[in-house]
PDB file of C-alpha atoms in Angstrom:
ATOM      1  CA  MET C 256      14.396  99.265 224.977  1.00  0.00           C
ATOM      2  CA  ALA C 257      16.193 100.833 227.876  1.00  0.00           C
ATOM      3  CA  ASP C 258      19.634 102.335 227.176  1.00  0.00           C
ATOM      4  CA  GLN C 259      22.276 100.253 229.007  1.00  0.00           C
ATOM      5  CA  ARG C 260      25.607 101.910 229.615  1.00  0.00           C
ATOM      6  CA  VAL C 261      28.695 100.838 231.582  1.00  0.00           C
ATOM      7  CA  HIS C 262      30.122 103.553 233.746  1.00  0.00           C
ATOM      8  CA  PRO C 263      33.592 103.231 235.241  1.00  0.00           C
ATOM      9  CA  ARG C 264      33.926 103.077 238.925  1.00  0.00           C
ATOM     10  CA  ALA C 265      35.430 105.946 240.667  1.00  0.00           C
ATOM     11  CA  ASP C 266      37.893 103.800 242.590  1.00  0.00           C
ATOM     12  CA  SER C 267      39.300 101.857 239.543  1.00  0.00           C
ATOM     13  CA  PRO C 268      42.646 103.270 238.296  1.00  0.00           C
ATOM     14  CA  PRO C 269      43.069 104.339 234.718  1.00  0.00           C
ATOM     15  CA  ARG C 270      44.379 101.667 232.246  1.00  0.00           C
ATOM     16  CA  ASP C 271      47.419 103.658 231.204  1.00  0.00           C
ATOM     17  CA  SER C 272      48.436 104.214 234.776  1.00  0.00           C
ATOM     18  CA  VAL C 273      48.113 100.490 235.544  1.00  0.00           C
ATOM     19  CA  SER C 274      50.239  99.522 232.550  1.00  0.00           C
ATOM     20  CA  SER C 275      52.926 102.055 233.296  1.00  0.00           C
ATOM     21  CA  SER C 276      52.997 101.165 236.956  1.00  0.00           C
ATOM     22  CA  GLY C 277      53.368  97.421 236.102  1.00  0.00           C
ATOM     23  CA  THR C 278      56.249  98.124 233.741  1.00  0.00           C
ATOM     24  CA  ASP C 279      57.978 100.286 236.293  1.00  0.00           C
ATOM     25  CA  PHE C 280      57.569  97.580 238.885  1.00  0.00           C
ATOM     26  CA  ALA C 281      59.032  94.918 236.597  1.00  0.00           C
ATOM     27  CA  MET C 282      61.975  97.149 235.709  1.00  0.00           C
ATOM     28  CA  LYS C 283      62.607  97.846 239.344  1.00  0.00           C
ATOM     29  CA  LEU C 284      62.300  94.162 240.176  1.00  0.00           C
ATOM     30  CA  TYR C 285      64.803  92.899 237.552  1.00  0.00           C
ATOM     31  CA  GLN C 286      67.059  95.915 237.396  1.00  0.00           C
ATOM     32  CA  PRO C 287      70.551  94.657 238.341  1.00  0.00           C
ATOM     33  CA  SER C 288      72.295  96.292 241.203  1.00  0.00           C
ATOM     34  CA  SER C 289      75.970  96.125 241.824  1.00  0.00           C
ATOM     35  CA  ASP C 290      75.458  96.083 245.589  1.00  0.00           C
ATOM     36  CA  HIS C 291      72.510  93.760 245.923  1.00  0.00           C
ATOM     37  CA  PRO C 292      71.926  91.482 242.886  1.00  0.00           C
ATOM     38  CA  VAL C 293      68.326  90.535 242.371  1.00  0.00           C
ATOM     39  CA  GLN C 294      67.578  86.907 243.060  1.00  0.00           C
ATOM     40  CA  PRO C 295      65.344  85.111 240.544  1.00  0.00           C
ATOM     41  CA  PRO C 296      61.887  84.098 241.640  1.00  0.00           C
ATOM     42  CA  PRO C 297      61.502  80.678 243.219  1.00  0.00           C
ATOM     43  CA  GLY C 298      61.203  77.781 240.747  1.00  0.00           C
ATOM     44  CA  THR C 299      63.342  79.514 238.104  1.00  0.00           C
ATOM     45  CA  CYS C 300      66.082  77.434 236.367  1.00  0.00           C
ATOM     46  CA  VAL C 301      69.287  79.415 235.899  1.00  0.00           C
ATOM     47  CA  ILE C 302      71.687  78.400 233.103  1.00  0.00           C
ATOM     48  CA  GLN C 303      75.125  79.975 233.205  1.00  0.00           C
ATOM     49  CA  ILE C 304      76.909  80.340 229.849  1.00  0.00           C
ATOM     50  CA  PRO C 305      80.600  81.284 229.636  1.00  0.00           C
ATOM     51  CA  ARG C 306      81.229  84.716 228.260  1.00  0.00           C
ATOM     52  CA  ASP C 307      83.515  83.436 225.439  1.00  0.00           C
ATOM     53  CA  GLN C 308      80.622  81.327 224.153  1.00  0.00           C
ATOM     54  CA  ILE C 309      78.236  84.242 224.403  1.00  0.00           C
ATOM     55  CA  TYR C 310      80.530  86.295 222.177  1.00  0.00           C
ATOM     56  CA  ARG C 311      81.182  83.205 219.979  1.00  0.00           C
ATOM     57  CA  VAL C 312      84.908  82.962 220.669  1.00  0.00           C
ATOM     58  CA  PRO C 313      86.143  79.536 219.340  1.00  0.00           C
ATOM     59  CA  PRO C 314      87.442  77.117 221.967  1.00  0.00           C
ATOM     60  CA  PRO C 315      91.229  76.455 222.205  1.00  0.00           C
ATOM     61  CA  GLU C 316      90.941  72.971 220.639  1.00  0.00           C
ATOM     62  CA  ASN C 317      89.554  74.559 217.466  1.00  0.00           C
ATOM     63  CA  GLU C 318      92.697  76.648 217.157  1.00  0.00           C
ATOM     64  CA  TYR C 319      94.840  73.517 217.555  1.00  0.00           C
ATOM     65  CA  LYS C 320      92.838  71.709 214.880  1.00  0.00           C
ATOM     66  CA  PHE C 321      93.174  74.670 212.521  1.00  0.00           C
ATOM     67  CA  ARG C 322      96.938  74.885 212.994  1.00  0.00           C
ATOM     68  CA  ASN C 323      97.316  71.141 212.553  1.00  0.00           C
ATOM     69  CA  TYR C 324      95.241  71.219 209.357  1.00  0.00           C
ATOM     70  CA  THR C 325      97.267  74.164 208.015  1.00  0.00           C
ATOM     71  CA  ARG C 326     100.508  72.320 208.789  1.00  0.00           C
ATOM     72  CA  GLN C 327      99.281  69.176 207.017  1.00  0.00           C
ATOM     73  CA  SER C 328      98.198  71.207 203.994  1.00  0.00           C
ATOM     74  CA  LYS C 329     101.662  72.759 203.742  1.00  0.00           C
ATOM     75  CA  ARG C 330     103.304  69.338 204.029  1.00  0.00           C
ATOM     76  CA  ARG C 331     101.040  67.928 201.329  1.00  0.00           C
ATOM     77  CA  SER C 332     101.827  70.897 199.118  1.00  0.00           C
ATOM     78  CA  ARG C 333     105.581  70.406 199.575  1.00  0.00           C
ATOM     79  CA  ARG C 334     105.224  66.687 198.921  1.00  0.00           C
ATOM     80  CA  CYS C 335     103.280  67.305 195.732  1.00  0.00           C
ATOM     81  CA  ARG C 336     105.899  69.775 194.526  1.00  0.00           C
ATOM     82  CA  CYS C 337     108.717  67.308 195.245  1.00  0.00           C
ATOM     83  CA  CYS C 338     106.882  64.518 193.416  1.00  0.00           C
ATOM     84  CA  PHE C 339     106.213  66.803 190.464  1.00  0.00           C
ATOM     85  CA  TRP C 340     109.854  67.862 190.114  1.00  0.00           C
ATOM     86  CA  MET C 341     111.051  64.287 190.572  1.00  0.00           C
ATOM     87  CA  LEU C 342     108.730  63.018 187.850  1.00  0.00           C
ATOM     88  CA  ALA C 343     109.766  65.906 185.628  1.00  0.00           C
ATOM     89  CA  LEU C 344     113.448  65.056 186.171  1.00  0.00           C
ATOM     90  CA  ILE C 345     112.833  61.373 185.401  1.00  0.00           C
ATOM     91  CA  ALA C 346     110.959  62.329 182.243  1.00  0.00           C
ATOM     92  CA  VAL C 347     113.794  64.629 181.118  1.00  0.00           C
ATOM     93  CA  VAL C 348     116.410  61.928 181.785  1.00  0.00           C
ATOM     94  CA  ALA C 349     114.313  59.350 179.900  1.00  0.00           C
ATOM     95  CA  VAL C 350     113.944  61.693 176.925  1.00  0.00           C
ATOM     96  CA  LEU C 351     117.682  62.465 176.878  1.00  0.00           C
ATOM     97  CA  ALA C 352     118.512  58.750 177.145  1.00  0.00           C
ATOM     98  CA  GLY C 353     116.148  57.991 174.275  1.00  0.00           C
ATOM     99  CA  VAL C 354     117.738  60.706 172.156  1.00  0.00           C
ATOM    100  CA  ALA C 355     121.231  59.401 172.983  1.00  0.00           C
ATOM    101  CA  VAL C 356     120.253  55.830 172.078  1.00  0.00           C
ATOM    102  CA  GLY C 357     118.694  57.031 168.823  1.00  0.00           C
ATOM    103  CA  VAL C 358     121.791  59.035 167.871  1.00  0.00           C
ATOM    104  CA  PHE C 359     124.045  56.100 168.818  1.00  0.00           C
ATOM    105  CA  TYR C 360     122.011  53.722 166.680  1.00  0.00           C
ATOM    106  CA  LEU C 361     121.976  56.078 163.686  1.00  0.00           C
ATOM    107  CA  VAL C 362     125.713  56.753 163.874  1.00  0.00           C
ATOM    108  CA  ILE C 363     127.083  53.351 164.943  1.00  0.00           C
ATOM    109  CA  ARG C 364     124.494  51.050 163.327  1.00  0.00           C
ATOM    110  CA  PRO C 365     125.179  48.121 165.714  1.00  0.00           C
ATOM    111  CA  GLN C 366     124.650  44.569 164.476  1.00  0.00           C
ATOM    112  CA  THR C 367     124.496  41.352 166.478  1.00  0.00           C
ATOM    113  CA  PRO C 368     127.447  38.966 166.113  1.00  0.00           C
ATOM    114  CA  ARG C 369     126.868  35.518 164.643  1.00  0.00           C
ATOM    115  CA  TYR C 370     128.136  32.237 166.058  1.00  0.00           C
ATOM    116  CA  SER C 371     128.381  28.740 164.609  1.00  0.00           C
ATOM    117  CA  ILE C 372     130.258  25.522 165.377  1.00  0.00           C
ATOM    118  CA  ASP C 373     133.244  25.100 163.077  1.00  0.00           C
ATOM    119  CA  ALA C 374     134.525  21.720 164.305  1.00  0.00           C
ATOM    120  CA  LEU C 375     134.231  19.137 167.084  1.00  0.00           C
ATOM    121  CA  THR C 376     136.980  16.617 167.845  1.00  0.00           C
ATOM    122  CA  PHE C 377     136.286  13.735 170.241  1.00  0.00           C
ATOM    123  CA  SER C 378     138.751  11.643 172.224  1.00  0.00           C
ATOM    124  CA  GLY C 379     138.549   9.039 174.981  1.00  0.00           C
ATOM    125  CA  PHE C 380     134.947   7.955 174.351  1.00  0.00           C
ATOM    126  CA  ASN C 381     135.181   4.173 174.691  1.00  0.00           C
ATOM    127  CA  LEU C 382     131.626   2.875 174.736  1.00  0.00           C
ATOM    128  CA  THR C 383     132.607  -0.769 175.275  1.00  0.00           C
ATOM    129  CA  SER C 384     132.682   0.003 179.001  1.00  0.00           C
ATOM    130  CA  SER C 385     130.271   1.931 181.191  1.00  0.00           C
ATOM    131  CA  THR C 386     133.172   4.008 182.584  1.00  0.00           C
ATOM    132  CA  ILE C 387     134.816   6.642 180.390  1.00  0.00           C
ATOM    133  CA  ALA C 388     138.038   7.619 182.142  1.00  0.00           C
ATOM    134  CA  SER C 389     139.005  10.885 180.453  1.00  0.00           C
ATOM    135  CA  PRO C 390     136.608  12.057 177.746  1.00  0.00           C
ATOM    136  CA  GLY C 391     137.672  15.105 175.760  1.00  0.00           C
ATOM    137  CA  ILE C 392     136.085  17.371 173.145  1.00  0.00           C
ATOM    138  CA  ASP C 393     138.006  20.067 171.277  1.00  0.00           C
ATOM    139  CA  VAL C 394     135.574  22.773 170.220  1.00  0.00           C
ATOM    140  CA  ALA C 395     136.078  25.377 167.482  1.00  0.00           C
ATOM    141  CA  VAL C 396     133.406  28.087 167.401  1.00  0.00           C
ATOM    142  CA  ARG C 397     133.288  30.617 164.574  1.00  0.00           C
ATOM    143  CA  ALA C 398     132.490  34.166 165.779  1.00  0.00           C
ATOM    144  CA  ASP C 399     131.560  36.723 163.114  1.00  0.00           C
ATOM    145  CA  ASN C 400     131.621  40.428 164.061  1.00  0.00           C
ATOM    146  CA  PRO C 401     129.921  42.349 161.215  1.00  0.00           C
ATOM    147  CA  ASN C 402     130.079  45.798 162.875  1.00  0.00           C
ATOM    148  CA  LYS C 403     131.979  48.625 161.184  1.00  0.00           C
ATOM    149  CA  ARG C 404     132.690  50.621 164.359  1.00  0.00           C
ATOM    150  CA  ILE C 405     132.364  48.136 167.254  1.00  0.00           C
ATOM    151  CA  ALA C 406     135.078  45.791 168.522  1.00  0.00           C
ATOM    152  CA  ILE C 407     134.287  42.913 170.896  1.00  0.00           C
ATOM    153  CA  ASP C 408     136.519  42.254 173.891  1.00  0.00           C
ATOM    154  CA  TYR C 409     136.025  38.696 175.209  1.00  0.00           C
ATOM    155  CA  ARG C 410     137.073  38.788 178.871  1.00  0.00           C
ATOM    156  CA  ALA C 411     138.531  35.989 180.982  1.00  0.00           C
ATOM    157  CA  GLY C 412     136.050  33.809 182.822  1.00  0.00           C
ATOM    158  CA  GLY C 413     134.069  32.400 179.890  1.00  0.00           C
ATOM    159  CA  TYR C 414     133.314  28.698 179.746  1.00  0.00           C
ATOM    160  CA  ALA C 415     131.725  26.044 177.525  1.00  0.00           C
ATOM    161  CA  VAL C 416     129.794  22.865 178.357  1.00  0.00           C
ATOM    162  CA  VAL C 417     128.748  19.944 176.118  1.00  0.00           C
ATOM    163  CA  TYR C 418     125.650  17.875 176.987  1.00  0.00           C
ATOM    164  CA  HIS C 419     124.131  14.703 175.633  1.00  0.00           C
ATOM    165  CA  GLY C 420     120.515  14.937 176.711  1.00  0.00           C
ATOM    166  CA  GLY C 421     120.737  15.855 180.394  1.00  0.00           C
ATOM    167  CA  LEU C 422     124.197  14.269 180.825  1.00  0.00           C
ATOM    168  CA  LYS C 423     127.208  16.601 180.956  1.00  0.00           C
ATOM    169  CA  LEU C 424     130.055  15.141 178.915  1.00  0.00           C
ATOM    170  CA  CYS C 425     132.794  17.816 179.117  1.00  0.00           C
ATOM    171  CA  ASP C 426     133.393  21.422 180.136  1.00  0.00           C
ATOM    172  CA  GLY C 427     136.218  23.951 180.021  1.00  0.00           C
ATOM    173  CA  GLU C 428     137.247  27.598 179.905  1.00  0.00           C
ATOM    174  CA  LEU C 429     137.132  29.920 176.911  1.00  0.00           C
ATOM    175  CA  PRO C 430     140.167  32.047 176.009  1.00  0.00           C
ATOM    176  CA  ALA C 431     140.205  35.830 176.394  1.00  0.00           C
ATOM    177  CA  LEU C 432     140.677  37.733 173.135  1.00  0.00           C
ATOM    178  CA  LEU C 433     139.909  41.031 171.392  1.00  0.00           C
ATOM    179  CA  GLN C 434     137.960  40.716 168.145  1.00  0.00           C
ATOM    180  CA  PRO C 435     138.432  43.695 165.804  1.00  0.00           C
ATOM    181  CA  ARG C 436     135.735  45.330 163.708  1.00  0.00           C
ATOM    182  CA  ARG C 437     134.461  43.423 160.686  1.00  0.00           C
ATOM    183  CA  ASN C 438     136.367  40.319 161.686  1.00  0.00           C
ATOM    184  CA  VAL C 439     135.799  36.567 161.790  1.00  0.00           C
ATOM    185  CA  THR C 440     137.556  34.752 164.635  1.00  0.00           C
ATOM    186  CA  VAL C 441     137.579  31.050 165.475  1.00  0.00           C
ATOM    187  CA  ILE C 442     137.430  30.535 169.240  1.00  0.00           C
ATOM    188  CA  GLU C 443     139.026  27.233 170.258  1.00  0.00           C
ATOM    189  CA  ALA C 444     138.598  25.523 173.605  1.00  0.00           C
ATOM    190  CA  ALA C 445     139.704  22.142 174.942  1.00  0.00           C
ATOM    191  CA  LEU C 446     136.911  20.647 177.040  1.00  0.00           C
ATOM    192  CA  ARG C 447     137.564  17.765 179.399  1.00  0.00           C
ATOM    193  CA  GLY C 448     135.565  15.492 181.675  1.00  0.00           C
ATOM    194  CA  PRO C 449     136.979  14.304 185.022  1.00  0.00           C
ATOM    195  CA  GLY C 450     135.557  10.853 184.546  1.00  0.00           C
ATOM    196  CA  LEU C 451     132.220   9.733 183.229  1.00  0.00           C
ATOM    197  CA  VAL C 452     130.143   6.795 184.364  1.00  0.00           C
ATOM    198  CA  LEU C 453     127.396   5.857 181.915  1.00  0.00           C
ATOM    199  CA  GLY C 454     124.351   3.927 182.953  1.00  0.00           C
ATOM    200  CA  THR C 455     123.282   0.984 180.860  1.00  0.00           C
ATOM    201  CA  GLU C 456     120.423   2.902 179.236  1.00  0.00           C
ATOM    202  CA  ALA C 457     122.571   5.953 178.411  1.00  0.00           C
ATOM    203  CA  ARG C 458     125.383   3.826 176.922  1.00  0.00           C
ATOM    204  CA  ASP C 459     122.933   1.738 174.863  1.00  0.00           C
ATOM    205  CA  ALA C 460     121.239   4.930 173.590  1.00  0.00           C
ATOM    206  CA  ILE C 461     124.565   6.428 172.408  1.00  0.00           C
ATOM    207  CA  VAL C 462     125.504   3.130 170.731  1.00  0.00           C
ATOM    208  CA  ARG C 463     122.189   3.041 168.846  1.00  0.00           C
ATOM    209  CA  GLU C 464     122.589   6.696 167.789  1.00  0.00           C
ATOM    210  CA  GLN C 465     126.120   6.037 166.519  1.00  0.00           C
ATOM    211  CA  ARG C 466     124.870   3.115 164.442  1.00  0.00           C
ATOM    212  CA  ALA C 467     122.226   5.438 162.980  1.00  0.00           C
ATOM    213  CA  GLY C 468     124.882   8.116 162.361  1.00  0.00           C
ATOM    214  CA  SER C 469     123.014  10.770 164.392  1.00  0.00           C
ATOM    215  CA  VAL C 470     124.198  11.640 167.920  1.00  0.00           C
ATOM    216  CA  PRO C 471     122.507  14.860 169.209  1.00  0.00           C
ATOM    217  CA  LEU C 472     124.556  17.158 171.446  1.00  0.00           C
ATOM    218  CA  ARG C 473     124.139  20.601 172.967  1.00  0.00           C
ATOM    219  CA  LEU C 474     126.938  23.130 173.392  1.00  0.00           C
ATOM    220  CA  ASN C 475     126.457  26.048 175.814  1.00  0.00           C
ATOM    221  CA  LEU C 476     128.838  29.016 175.738  1.00  0.00           C
ATOM    222  CA  ARG C 477     128.876  31.847 178.255  1.00  0.00           C
ATOM    223  CA  SER C 478     131.400  34.688 178.168  1.00  0.00           C
ATOM    224  CA  PRO C 479     131.742  38.197 179.682  1.00  0.00           C
ATOM    225  CA  VAL C 480     132.432  40.762 176.950  1.00  0.00           C
ATOM    226  CA  ARG C 481     132.838  44.502 176.512  1.00  0.00           C
ATOM    227  CA  LEU C 482     132.010  46.474 173.393  1.00  0.00           C
ATOM    228  CA  GLY C 483     134.506  49.065 172.211  1.00  0.00           C
ATOM    229  CA  VAL C 484     133.705  52.128 170.100  1.00  0.00           C
ATOM    230  CA  GLY C 485     136.996  53.840 169.375  1.00  0.00           C
ATOM    231  CA  ASP C 486     138.762  54.231 172.728  1.00  0.00           C
ATOM    232  CA  VAL C 487     135.518  53.961 174.720  1.00  0.00           C
ATOM    233  CA  MET C 488     134.578  50.630 176.305  1.00  0.00           C
ATOM    234  CA  THR C 489     131.153  49.730 177.666  1.00  0.00           C
ATOM    235  CA  TRP C 490     130.490  47.981 180.945  1.00  0.00           C
ATOM    236  CA  THR C 491     130.839  44.198 181.008  1.00  0.00           C
ATOM    237  CA  ILE C 492     127.886  42.268 179.609  1.00  0.00           C
ATOM    238  CA  THR C 493     127.370  38.510 179.293  1.00  0.00           C
ATOM    239  CA  VAL C 494     127.060  36.758 175.937  1.00  0.00           C
ATOM    240  CA  LYS C 495     125.198  33.443 175.972  1.00  0.00           C
ATOM    241  CA  VAL C 496     125.294  31.067 172.994  1.00  0.00           C
ATOM    242  CA  ARG C 497     123.416  27.788 172.703  1.00  0.00           C
ATOM    243  CA  CYS C 498     124.214  25.461 169.809  1.00  0.00           C
ATOM    244  CA  ASP C 499     122.357  22.274 168.915  1.00  0.00           C
ATOM    245  CA  VAL C 500     124.657  20.027 166.908  1.00  0.00           C
ATOM    246  CA  THR C 501     124.349  16.469 165.604  1.00  0.00           C
ATOM    247  CA  VAL C 502     127.424  14.346 164.811  1.00  0.00           C
ATOM    248  CA  ASP C 503     127.698  10.894 163.281  1.00  0.00           C
ATOM    249  CA  ARG C 504     129.793   9.417 166.137  1.00  0.00           C
ATOM    250  CA  LEU C 505     131.708  10.296 169.308  1.00  0.00           C
ATOM    251  CA  ALA C 506     135.148   9.496 167.953  1.00  0.00           C
ATOM    252  CA  ALA C 507     138.056  11.056 166.117  1.00  0.00           C
ATOM    253  CA  GLY C 508     137.129  12.179 162.624  1.00  0.00           C
ATOM    254  CA  ALA C 509     133.476  12.725 163.541  1.00  0.00           C
ATOM    255  CA  LYS C 510     131.438  14.687 161.041  1.00  0.00           C
ATOM    256  CA  ILE C 511     128.854  17.345 161.833  1.00  0.00           C
ATOM    257  CA  VAL C 512     125.460  16.334 160.442  1.00  0.00           C
ATOM    258  CA  SER C 513     123.492  19.461 161.463  1.00  0.00           C
ATOM    259  CA  LYS C 514     124.051  22.555 163.582  1.00  0.00           C
ATOM    260  CA  SER C 515     122.249  25.706 164.696  1.00  0.00           C
ATOM    261  CA  CYS C 516     123.093  28.377 167.263  1.00  0.00           C
ATOM    262  CA  ASP C 517     121.051  30.929 169.206  1.00  0.00           C
ATOM    263  CA  PHE C 518     122.546  34.109 170.641  1.00  0.00           C
ATOM    264  CA  GLY C 519     121.507  36.054 173.727  1.00  0.00           C
ATOM    265  CA  VAL C 520     122.816  38.923 175.867  1.00  0.00           C
ATOM    266  CA  LYS C 521     122.505  39.661 179.578  1.00  0.00           C
ATOM    267  CA  LEU C 522     123.073  43.400 180.036  1.00  0.00           C
ATOM    268  CA  TRP C 523     123.413  43.458 183.840  1.00  0.00           C
TER     269      TRP C 523
END
């Protein structure tokens, strides 16, 4: 077989020289010149990017957002600290108040007063007519203060009301007085009605109850009081007493058939 060889032509340039000449040409073509900038070849899309984005400098709005976030974080931190100290102060005050109440209870040993109806005296209840001109009820309420160290100061402005069902019979003011420690006091009040007009049903019901010897009534007492421990007086509180009492008749010499009283306090 004949030996086939490829011989380079004499006029073809060497490969290394071609490569180096192409590189030099490209470098010369795209080498920037301060006097005459090289224009890109036709059909080339040029995208211009700001220098601050090339060097990754954050935009101004990012700085505003960062400062705003930092400011909000500081405000939240201050708010949290204020809430913490406020809650801590409330907790300390609550603990001290609890300790004070406990010490007061252990030292003073307060006991609730007891109330009961001692007597009821009726006048002016003429049931032969539907109009009762001037009904009157004299009330005597027994108040028992069992406390060793607490006095009870009954202030002016207390009042009492007597009801038969939903009908108000009489009302009046309670006297102001100071009840000492370990004392039993009878509080007397004269209750009057300005004029009472009974309907036929109400008058007939009272007449039937008197014949049966059982007329149910309700006495409501309400009085502002202060509690005194030594020379120290508390703020004014309101004592409310409700007594359910049954008498045999609405006349002089009436007898109490049954009685019971409930006691309540309004602190504010």
